[in-house]
Amino acid sequence: MSPSPLHALSCLVLILSSAASAQSPAPRHAPIPTQIPSQNAILMGAAWYPEQWPESRWEEDLRLMEAANLKVVRIAEFAWSRMEPSEGHYDFDWLERAINLAAKHHIVSVLGTPTATPPAWLTQKYPDTLRAEPSGQRVTHGNRAHASASSPRYREFCRQIAEQMAIRFGHNPDVVGWQIDNEYGYALMSFDDGTRRQFQDWLKTKFETLDNLNTHWTTSYWSQTYDNWGEIPIPIGEHNPGLMLDWKRFVTYTWTSYQQNQIDAIRKHAEPRQFITGNFMGFFDGFDHYTITEPLTFASWDDYVGSGHVDPAYNGLAHDLTRGFKRQNFWVMETQPGAVNWSALNNFLNRGEARAMAWQAVGHGADDVNYWQWRSALNGQEELHGVLIGPDGTPVPFYNEVSQTAHEFARVESSFRDTAPVSQVALLFSYDSHWALQFQKHTQKYDDVELLKSYYRVLRQISQSVDLVGAYAPLDSYKLVVAPSLNVLPKDLADHLLEYVRQGGHLVLGPRSGMKDEFNALLPQRQPGFLVDALGARVEQYYALEKDVPVSGALGSGEASIWAEQLKSQARGDEVLLQYGRSNGWLDDQPAIITRAYGKGRITYIGAVLDDKLMATAAEWMTQKSDVTPVFGAVPEGVEVSRRVGPGKQIFVLINYAPESRRVTLPHSMQLVLDGKQADAVDLPPYGVAVALDNR
Ligand code: GLA
């Protein structure tokens, strides 16, 4: 592949840059602004619930936080009944005192709006604010997320409490930002009649006429034709795929407008320096996160391992997913202090594991890591959850690990100022495609997130930095773009991808790509739909596999499993990289991977789920073909390296997840900022962390 003008430009900048090493690209964007200008570039904090404790205790809590070097508390996100004890009567004095006291201990506050926990007076007086289950039954008070996000009355209460909070704290110098609600969406939508009417209205705005809707959903199938908007149901269980996909979009719209209602209330009164974020949940797929994070200052997520131990590849992928929502640095708003209380086996993380996780977050672009929660509540649903302070009010052993990490953050924070990860490789994720595949799996074994993870694992090992972005994201800074399961691929998206290829990019599509339009209807072409001409090949037939199928060719030999597509070359210039061996007769000797030069770039189609070894060779091939280079260089097995780039510097975070010590040789002498020395190599014990600053 010949490099695009943009690649050439970045190479030139690279040569001119005194900071970047020989194999690193120049940053593709202006340095990111530090999220809280007056604060350290990387921060650590905790979720603190002063409302659960006598005020006389607060000072001791904050003293212990300050001693541990925690700099942030997130507060108030469940304290509605304390802030509005009865309808229209607000009491923020206690909260102001808590914020002031925190500030005295050099701790800033992030205020959560309390709308995940409406008070009992509200839901009792206005039962229509409670969420209805799919059965139609309203939930009862006493848990959380029990309100209906689509209830106009509930939204009005949310607006009022958010506005009152903003009037009181929007100018408070110690309030640095806001979190809207808490982990919205996990408790589903309300399935009441009002919500159904809103869905019908939303469809009316989208389709304008019923004819249009009936055509795109092919409702003549099974007599689904609608001749009145009021007939359209909320899909519960299996339904028309077009209806199901539009329902997901309506859910996205509902939570986005639910969020916007509060953003507007806050923005009216808050100083622009106060950020607004939301705490999302990694691969939770209830709504489209690219859409919902758009109006936020930055995205945050809650990083929980649950049972077992951290899988660095999966956790790294989830960090990169969150970074990709807005293509900028993010926060880990919550992470587990050793253990949670909600999984099948709530084991404790090993000593050192949480520190490694905190540094991993930073390496992947987190500017803050907060522990949930500071101290055990004496009663309530989460009594047994991990904490930093026990029910007796004194630190548990885990406190020391947090304290160590937070002191490290503070010691080296200036090296991270204005830095962000920069990658040559992008993976594409699309909620539309993800949902379409979930609705019609065809084989229960097909898991598009698992497939994404298997691509990520090998591509990240080679390139050491991968962006995970939405399918419509700007792509021109990437040498390689891989879309493992782009099932929904309408014309405008195909044009966007083709433009990237024309300009010199390498696009790799995985199985099941290019099958559906934006209405979740089959395209009236074979896969990959609008990209068939560029690829010069198409999918003849697809097969959910009962057993593995042998494959061999230029990339070596191995097995395809779960899914296999029989490709057919239709144009000159196609190269078959792998073909199937003897299997079901249909696939025998047929192409499994085809690649073709197109424009100044290349397009490759991988029609099968490959075994690990072939995945690795396929990744080797595609990165070499695209001139992708590792951002650091060789690291021993079990060591993860991440990089952040800023003006005149790049900084590497090295973490050893292997059970034995590992020696990492640095590409050249660098400053090991945690140890305060210059070195050519570093020895990492299990869960050991090194931070290497390269500002040559
Ligand atoms: C979520 C919530 C928190 C708490 C933790 C427990 O992330 O946001 O309020 O319940 O889980 O792990």
mmCIF file of N, CA, C and O in Angstrom, residues 379-451:
data_model
loop_
_atom_site.group_PDB
_atom_site.id
_atom_site.type_symbol
_atom_site.label_atom_id
_atom_site.label_comp_id
_atom_site.label_asym_id
_atom_site.label_seq_id
_atom_site.Cartn_x
_atom_site.Cartn_y
_atom_site.Cartn_z
ATOM 1 N N ASN A 379 -25.941 0.033 56.657
ATOM 2 C CA ASN A 379 -27.038 -0.794 56.160
ATOM 3 C C ASN A 379 -27.247 -0.435 54.693
ATOM 4 O O ASN A 379 -26.550 0.422 54.158
ATOM 5 N N GLY A 380 -28.191 -1.088 54.059
ATOM 6 C CA GLY A 380 -28.393 -0.829 52.637
ATOM 7 C C GLY A 380 -27.918 -2.027 51.840
ATOM 8 O O GLY A 380 -27.254 -2.926 52.364
ATOM 9 N N GLN A 381 -28.225 -2.007 50.546
ATOM 10 C CA GLN A 381 -28.036 -3.187 49.697
ATOM 11 C C GLN A 381 -26.574 -3.577 49.482
ATOM 12 O O GLN A 381 -26.300 -4.645 48.963
ATOM 13 N N GLU A 382 -25.636 -2.703 49.825
ATOM 14 C CA GLU A 382 -24.239 -2.987 49.462
ATOM 15 C C GLU A 382 -23.318 -3.064 50.680
ATOM 16 O O GLU A 382 -22.150 -2.680 50.607
ATOM 17 N N GLU A 383 -23.855 -3.572 51.778
ATOM 18 C CA GLU A 383 -23.089 -3.608 53.034
ATOM 19 C C GLU A 383 -21.727 -4.273 52.891
ATOM 20 O O GLU A 383 -20.763 -3.885 53.533
ATOM 21 N N LEU A 384 -21.661 -5.322 52.044
ATOM 22 C CA LEU A 384 -20.439 -6.130 52.009
ATOM 23 C C LEU A 384 -19.448 -5.712 50.921
ATOM 24 O O LEU A 384 -18.449 -6.374 50.691
ATOM 25 N N HIS A 385 -19.745 -4.636 50.224
ATOM 26 C CA HIS A 385 -18.870 -4.199 49.126
ATOM 27 C C HIS A 385 -17.498 -3.771 49.646
ATOM 28 O O HIS A 385 -17.361 -3.321 50.783
ATOM 29 N N GLY A 386 -16.479 -3.878 48.809
ATOM 30 C CA GLY A 386 -15.136 -3.419 49.142
ATOM 31 C C GLY A 386 -15.117 -1.921 49.433
ATOM 32 O O GLY A 386 -15.911 -1.159 48.874
ATOM 33 N N VAL A 387 -14.225 -1.515 50.323
ATOM 34 C CA VAL A 387 -14.128 -0.118 50.769
ATOM 35 C C VAL A 387 -12.670 0.201 51.105
ATOM 36 O O VAL A 387 -11.821 -0.695 51.141
ATOM 37 N N LEU A 388 -12.445 1.471 51.416
ATOM 38 C CA LEU A 388 -11.126 1.874 51.916
ATOM 39 C C LEU A 388 -11.139 1.995 53.437
ATOM 40 O O LEU A 388 -10.112 1.849 54.093
ATOM 41 N N ILE A 389 -12.346 2.301 53.964
ATOM 42 C CA ILE A 389 -12.511 2.501 55.406
ATOM 43 C C ILE A 389 -13.594 1.530 55.889
ATOM 44 O O ILE A 389 -14.687 1.496 55.304
ATOM 45 N N GLY A 390 -13.291 0.783 56.922
ATOM 46 C CA GLY A 390 -14.250 -0.208 57.408
ATOM 47 C C GLY A 390 -15.391 0.433 58.179
ATOM 48 O O GLY A 390 -15.389 1.642 58.438
ATOM 49 N N PRO A 391 -16.381 -0.387 58.590
ATOM 50 C CA PRO A 391 -17.526 0.158 59.325
ATOM 51 C C PRO A 391 -17.105 0.816 60.642
ATOM 52 O O PRO A 391 -17.808 1.683 61.166
ATOM 53 N N ASP A 392 -15.929 0.445 61.142
ATOM 54 C CA ASP A 392 -15.438 1.036 62.397
ATOM 55 C C ASP A 392 -14.792 2.402 62.181
ATOM 56 O O ASP A 392 -14.376 3.048 63.146
ATOM 57 N N GLY A 393 -14.657 2.805 60.910
ATOM 58 C CA GLY A 393 -14.105 4.139 60.645
ATOM 59 C C GLY A 393 -12.591 4.180 60.517
ATOM 60 O O GLY A 393 -12.015 5.261 60.386
ATOM 61 N N THR A 394 -11.934 3.044 60.505
ATOM 62 C CA THR A 394 -10.481 3.052 60.323
ATOM 63 C C THR A 394 -10.123 2.350 59.010
ATOM 64 O O THR A 394 -10.899 1.528 58.506
ATOM 65 N N PRO A 395 -8.945 2.654 58.465
ATOM 66 C CA PRO A 395 -8.569 2.093 57.161
ATOM 67 C C PRO A 395 -8.465 0.569 57.180
ATOM 68 O O PRO A 395 -7.959 -0.012 58.139
ATOM 69 N N VAL A 396 -8.935 -0.059 56.093
ATOM 70 C CA VAL A 396 -8.698 -1.492 55.884
ATOM 71 C C VAL A 396 -7.339 -1.607 55.179
ATOM 72 O O VAL A 396 -6.817 -0.614 54.664
ATOM 73 N N PRO A 397 -6.757 -2.819 55.115
ATOM 74 C CA PRO A 397 -5.424 -2.939 54.496
ATOM 75 C C PRO A 397 -5.342 -2.367 53.073
ATOM 76 O O PRO A 397 -4.316 -1.825 52.668
ATOM 77 N N PHE A 398 -6.437 -2.484 52.326
ATOM 78 C CA PHE A 398 -6.428 -2.020 50.930
ATOM 79 C C PHE A 398 -6.151 -0.508 50.819
ATOM 80 O O PHE A 398 -5.617 -0.033 49.819
ATOM 81 N N TYR A 399 -6.531 0.234 51.851
ATOM 82 C CA TYR A 399 -6.303 1.687 51.882
ATOM 83 C C TYR A 399 -4.846 2.015 51.538
ATOM 84 O O TYR A 399 -4.555 2.967 50.812
ATOM 85 N N ASN A 400 -3.924 1.185 52.050
ATOM 86 C CA ASN A 400 -2.500 1.474 51.846
ATOM 87 C C ASN A 400 -2.102 1.362 50.376
ATOM 88 O O ASN A 400 -1.266 2.122 49.899
ATOM 89 N N GLU A 401 -2.715 0.410 49.682
ATOM 90 C CA GLU A 401 -2.386 0.279 48.252
ATOM 91 C C GLU A 401 -2.885 1.499 47.474
ATOM 92 O O GLU A 401 -2.209 2.014 46.578
ATOM 93 N N VAL A 402 -4.080 1.960 47.838
ATOM 94 C CA VAL A 402 -4.614 3.161 47.179
ATOM 95 C C VAL A 402 -3.733 4.356 47.511
ATOM 96 O O VAL A 402 -3.391 5.162 46.634
ATOM 97 N N SER A 403 -3.365 4.450 48.747
ATOM 98 C CA SER A 403 -2.536 5.574 49.173
ATOM 99 C C SER A 403 -1.207 5.586 48.409
ATOM 100 O O SER A 403 -0.773 6.625 47.896
ATOM 101 N N GLN A 404 -0.598 4.424 48.294
ATOM 102 C CA GLN A 404 0.665 4.332 47.545
ATOM 103 C C GLN A 404 0.458 4.812 46.101
ATOM 104 O O GLN A 404 1.225 5.630 45.585
ATOM 105 N N THR A 405 -0.594 4.309 45.467
ATOM 106 C CA THR A 405 -0.841 4.650 44.059
ATOM 107 C C THR A 405 -1.145 6.138 43.902
ATOM 108 O O THR A 405 -0.649 6.793 42.984
ATOM 109 N N ALA A 406 -1.952 6.660 44.827
ATOM 110 C CA ALA A 406 -2.317 8.080 44.732
ATOM 111 C C ALA A 406 -1.084 8.967 44.935
ATOM 112 O O ALA A 406 -0.939 10.016 44.280
ATOM 113 N N HIS A 407 -0.196 8.563 45.811
ATOM 114 C CA HIS A 407 1.043 9.332 45.979
ATOM 115 C C HIS A 407 1.896 9.249 44.714
ATOM 116 O O HIS A 407 2.521 10.233 44.312
ATOM 117 N N GLU A 408 1.901 8.087 44.085
ATOM 118 C CA GLU A 408 2.639 7.961 42.813
ATOM 119 C C GLU A 408 2.032 8.875 41.747
ATOM 120 O O GLU A 408 2.754 9.569 41.020
ATOM 121 N N PHE A 409 0.706 8.877 41.664
ATOM 122 C CA PHE A 409 0.033 9.749 40.692
ATOM 123 C C PHE A 409 0.520 11.189 40.878
ATOM 124 O O PHE A 409 0.876 11.874 39.927
ATOM 125 N N ALA A 410 0.499 11.623 42.137
ATOM 126 C CA ALA A 410 0.842 13.028 42.410
ATOM 127 C C ALA A 410 2.310 13.305 42.065
ATOM 128 O O ALA A 410 2.640 14.373 41.546
ATOM 129 N N ARG A 411 3.157 12.322 42.330
ATOM 130 C CA ARG A 411 4.587 12.528 42.116
ATOM 131 C C ARG A 411 4.928 12.715 40.638
ATOM 132 O O ARG A 411 5.835 13.451 40.292
ATOM 133 N N VAL A 412 4.215 12.005 39.769
ATOM 134 C CA VAL A 412 4.618 12.015 38.358
ATOM 135 C C VAL A 412 3.591 12.714 37.464
ATOM 136 O O VAL A 412 3.710 12.673 36.248
ATOM 137 N N GLU A 413 2.591 13.380 38.076
ATOM 138 C CA GLU A 413 1.486 13.893 37.264
ATOM 139 C C GLU A 413 1.931 14.865 36.186
ATOM 140 O O GLU A 413 1.377 14.877 35.093
ATOM 141 N N SER A 414 2.967 15.646 36.467
ATOM 142 C CA SER A 414 3.333 16.677 35.481
ATOM 143 C C SER A 414 3.797 16.026 34.169
ATOM 144 O O SER A 414 3.631 16.609 33.094
ATOM 145 N N SER A 415 4.325 14.813 34.241
ATOM 146 C CA SER A 415 4.737 14.135 32.999
ATOM 147 C C SER A 415 3.529 13.805 32.123
ATOM 148 O O SER A 415 3.659 13.620 30.920
ATOM 149 N N PHE A 416 2.351 13.696 32.732
ATOM 150 C CA PHE A 416 1.154 13.316 31.979
ATOM 151 C C PHE A 416 0.362 14.524 31.467
ATOM 152 O O PHE A 416 -0.632 14.358 30.772
ATOM 153 N N ARG A 417 0.805 15.707 31.862
ATOM 154 C CA ARG A 417 0.056 16.898 31.465
ATOM 155 C C ARG A 417 -0.044 16.986 29.935
ATOM 156 O O ARG A 417 0.942 16.777 29.238
ATOM 157 N N ASP A 418 -1.231 17.232 29.446
ATOM 158 C CA ASP A 418 -1.487 17.398 28.005
ATOM 159 C C ASP A 418 -1.060 16.188 27.174
ATOM 160 O O ASP A 418 -0.548 16.340 26.062
ATOM 161 N N THR A 419 -1.244 15.019 27.697
ATOM 162 C CA THR A 419 -0.922 13.825 26.907
ATOM 163 C C THR A 419 -2.168 12.974 26.694
ATOM 164 O O THR A 419 -3.093 13.001 27.510
ATOM 165 N N ALA A 420 -2.156 12.234 25.607
ATOM 166 C CA ALA A 420 -3.260 11.314 25.284
ATOM 167 C C ALA A 420 -2.702 10.196 24.417
ATOM 168 O O ALA A 420 -1.703 10.394 23.721
ATOM 169 N N PRO A 421 -3.341 9.030 24.448
ATOM 170 C CA PRO A 421 -2.904 7.960 23.545
ATOM 171 C C PRO A 421 -3.096 8.354 22.076
ATOM 172 O O PRO A 421 -4.056 9.064 21.736
ATOM 173 N N VAL A 422 -2.181 7.939 21.233
ATOM 174 C CA VAL A 422 -2.269 8.173 19.785
ATOM 175 C C VAL A 422 -1.971 6.836 19.100
ATOM 176 O O VAL A 422 -0.961 6.208 19.405
ATOM 177 N N SER A 423 -2.862 6.415 18.213
ATOM 178 C CA SER A 423 -2.722 5.076 17.620
ATOM 179 C C SER A 423 -2.658 5.137 16.101
ATOM 180 O O SER A 423 -3.206 6.043 15.480
ATOM 181 N N GLN A 424 -2.027 4.126 15.544
ATOM 182 C CA GLN A 424 -1.998 3.990 14.080
ATOM 183 C C GLN A 424 -3.112 3.058 13.594
ATOM 184 O O GLN A 424 -3.411 3.004 12.413
ATOM 185 N N VAL A 425 -3.663 2.291 14.541
ATOM 186 C CA VAL A 425 -4.673 1.285 14.187
ATOM 187 C C VAL A 425 -5.998 1.640 14.854
ATOM 188 O O VAL A 425 -6.012 1.991 16.041
ATOM 189 N N ALA A 426 -7.076 1.540 14.104
ATOM 190 C CA ALA A 426 -8.403 1.728 14.706
ATOM 191 C C ALA A 426 -9.242 0.486 14.478
ATOM 192 O O ALA A 426 -9.225 -0.104 13.396
ATOM 193 N N LEU A 427 -9.954 0.100 15.527
ATOM 194 C CA LEU A 427 -11.008 -0.895 15.383
ATOM 195 C C LEU A 427 -12.322 -0.136 15.348
ATOM 196 O O LEU A 427 -12.485 0.861 16.062
ATOM 197 N N LEU A 428 -13.264 -0.606 14.538
ATOM 198 C CA LEU A 428 -14.561 0.072 14.458
ATOM 199 C C LEU A 428 -15.612 -0.712 15.229
ATOM 200 O O LEU A 428 -15.677 -1.938 15.148
ATOM 201 N N PHE A 429 -16.411 0.040 15.976
ATOM 202 C CA PHE A 429 -17.528 -0.579 16.700
ATOM 203 C C PHE A 429 -18.802 0.160 16.326
ATOM 204 O O PHE A 429 -18.799 1.393 16.204
ATOM 205 N N SER A 430 -19.864 -0.587 16.119
ATOM 206 C CA SER A 430 -21.136 0.049 15.770
ATOM 207 C C SER A 430 -22.242 -0.621 16.571
ATOM 208 O O SER A 430 -22.379 -1.853 16.549
ATOM 209 N N TYR A 431 -22.977 0.186 17.333
ATOM 210 C CA TYR A 431 -24.084 -0.384 18.113
ATOM 211 C C TYR A 431 -25.144 -0.981 17.197
ATOM 212 O O TYR A 431 -25.731 -2.009 17.509
ATOM 213 N N ASP A 432 -25.404 -0.320 16.059
ATOM 214 C CA ASP A 432 -26.406 -0.870 15.132
ATOM 215 C C ASP A 432 -26.028 -2.295 14.733
ATOM 216 O O ASP A 432 -26.862 -3.205 14.744
ATOM 217 N N SER A 433 -24.770 -2.474 14.364
ATOM 218 C CA SER A 433 -24.320 -3.809 13.947
ATOM 219 C C SER A 433 -24.368 -4.785 15.116
ATOM 220 O O SER A 433 -24.799 -5.936 14.975
ATOM 221 N N HIS A 434 -23.922 -4.314 16.257
ATOM 222 C CA HIS A 434 -23.916 -5.167 17.447
ATOM 223 C C HIS A 434 -25.342 -5.650 17.750
ATOM 224 O O HIS A 434 -25.588 -6.840 17.952
ATOM 225 N N TRP A 435 -26.289 -4.715 17.746
ATOM 226 C CA TRP A 435 -27.675 -5.102 18.043
ATOM 227 C C TRP A 435 -28.225 -6.036 16.973
ATOM 228 O O TRP A 435 -28.877 -7.037 17.276
ATOM 229 N N ALA A 436 -27.971 -5.697 15.707
ATOM 230 C CA ALA A 436 -28.495 -6.534 14.612
ATOM 231 C C ALA A 436 -27.998 -7.966 14.775
ATOM 232 O O ALA A 436 -28.758 -8.924 14.590
ATOM 233 N N LEU A 437 -26.744 -8.116 15.151
ATOM 234 C CA LEU A 437 -26.185 -9.465 15.326
ATOM 235 C C LEU A 437 -26.742 -10.145 16.574
ATOM 236 O O LEU A 437 -26.938 -11.361 16.601
ATOM 237 N N GLN A 438 -27.010 -9.355 17.598
ATOM 238 C CA GLN A 438 -27.615 -9.929 18.805
ATOM 239 C C GLN A 438 -29.030 -10.431 18.522
ATOM 240 O O GLN A 438 -29.435 -11.465 19.034
ATOM 241 N N PHE A 439 -29.760 -9.658 17.721
ATOM 242 C CA PHE A 439 -31.152 -10.045 17.431
ATOM 243 C C PHE A 439 -31.201 -11.346 16.625
ATOM 244 O O PHE A 439 -32.123 -12.129 16.754
ATOM 245 N N GLN A 440 -30.239 -11.516 15.723
ATOM 246 C CA GLN A 440 -30.264 -12.683 14.831
ATOM 247 C C GLN A 440 -28.880 -13.312 14.814
ATOM 248 O O GLN A 440 -28.129 -13.158 13.856
ATOM 249 N N LYS A 441 -28.591 -14.021 15.864
ATOM 250 C CA LYS A 441 -27.230 -14.556 16.025
ATOM 251 C C LYS A 441 -26.919 -15.654 15.005
ATOM 252 O O LYS A 441 -25.793 -15.839 14.620
ATOM 253 N N HIS A 442 -27.918 -16.401 14.659
ATOM 254 C CA HIS A 442 -27.790 -17.509 13.711
ATOM 255 C C HIS A 442 -27.041 -18.692 14.320
ATOM 256 O O HIS A 442 -27.292 -19.824 13.979
ATOM 257 N N THR A 443 -26.067 -18.407 15.150
ATOM 258 C CA THR A 443 -25.482 -19.442 16.002
ATOM 259 C C THR A 443 -25.219 -18.771 17.338
ATOM 260 O O THR A 443 -24.682 -17.659 17.381
ATOM 261 N N GLN A 444 -25.622 -19.436 18.400
ATOM 262 C CA GLN A 444 -25.452 -18.827 19.729
ATOM 263 C C GLN A 444 -23.992 -18.552 20.027
ATOM 264 O O GLN A 444 -23.659 -17.746 20.876
ATOM 265 N N LYS A 445 -23.118 -19.235 19.270
ATOM 266 C CA LYS A 445 -21.691 -19.075 19.555
ATOM 267 C C LYS A 445 -21.129 -17.773 18.988
ATOM 268 O O LYS A 445 -20.007 -17.397 19.300
ATOM 269 N N TYR A 446 -21.880 -17.129 18.099
ATOM 270 C CA TYR A 446 -21.329 -15.905 17.495
ATOM 271 C C TYR A 446 -21.486 -14.741 18.465
ATOM 272 O O TYR A 446 -22.588 -14.302 18.764
ATOM 273 N N ASP A 447 -20.354 -14.247 18.947
ATOM 274 C CA ASP A 447 -20.368 -13.143 19.899
ATOM 275 C C ASP A 447 -19.471 -12.056 19.333
ATOM 276 O O ASP A 447 -18.246 -12.182 19.320
ATOM 277 N N ASP A 448 -20.085 -10.995 18.835
ATOM 278 C CA ASP A 448 -19.292 -9.979 18.124
ATOM 279 C C ASP A 448 -18.318 -9.265 19.058
ATOM 280 O O ASP A 448 -17.261 -8.807 18.614
ATOM 281 N N VAL A 449 -18.648 -9.172 20.353
ATOM 282 C CA VAL A 449 -17.712 -8.506 21.268
ATOM 283 C C VAL A 449 -16.497 -9.416 21.516
ATOM 284 O O VAL A 449 -15.365 -8.950 21.584
ATOM 285 N N GLU A 450 -16.741 -10.733 21.588
ATOM 286 C CA GLU A 450 -15.613 -11.679 21.704
ATOM 287 C C GLU A 450 -14.715 -11.590 20.479
ATOM 288 O O GLU A 450 -13.491 -11.632 20.581
ATOM 289 N N LEU A 451 -15.346 -11.480 19.313
ATOM 290 C CA LEU A 451 -14.564 -11.392 18.073
ATOM 291 C C LEU A 451 -13.737 -10.100 18.067
ATOM 292 O O LEU A 451 -12.549 -10.096 17.726
#
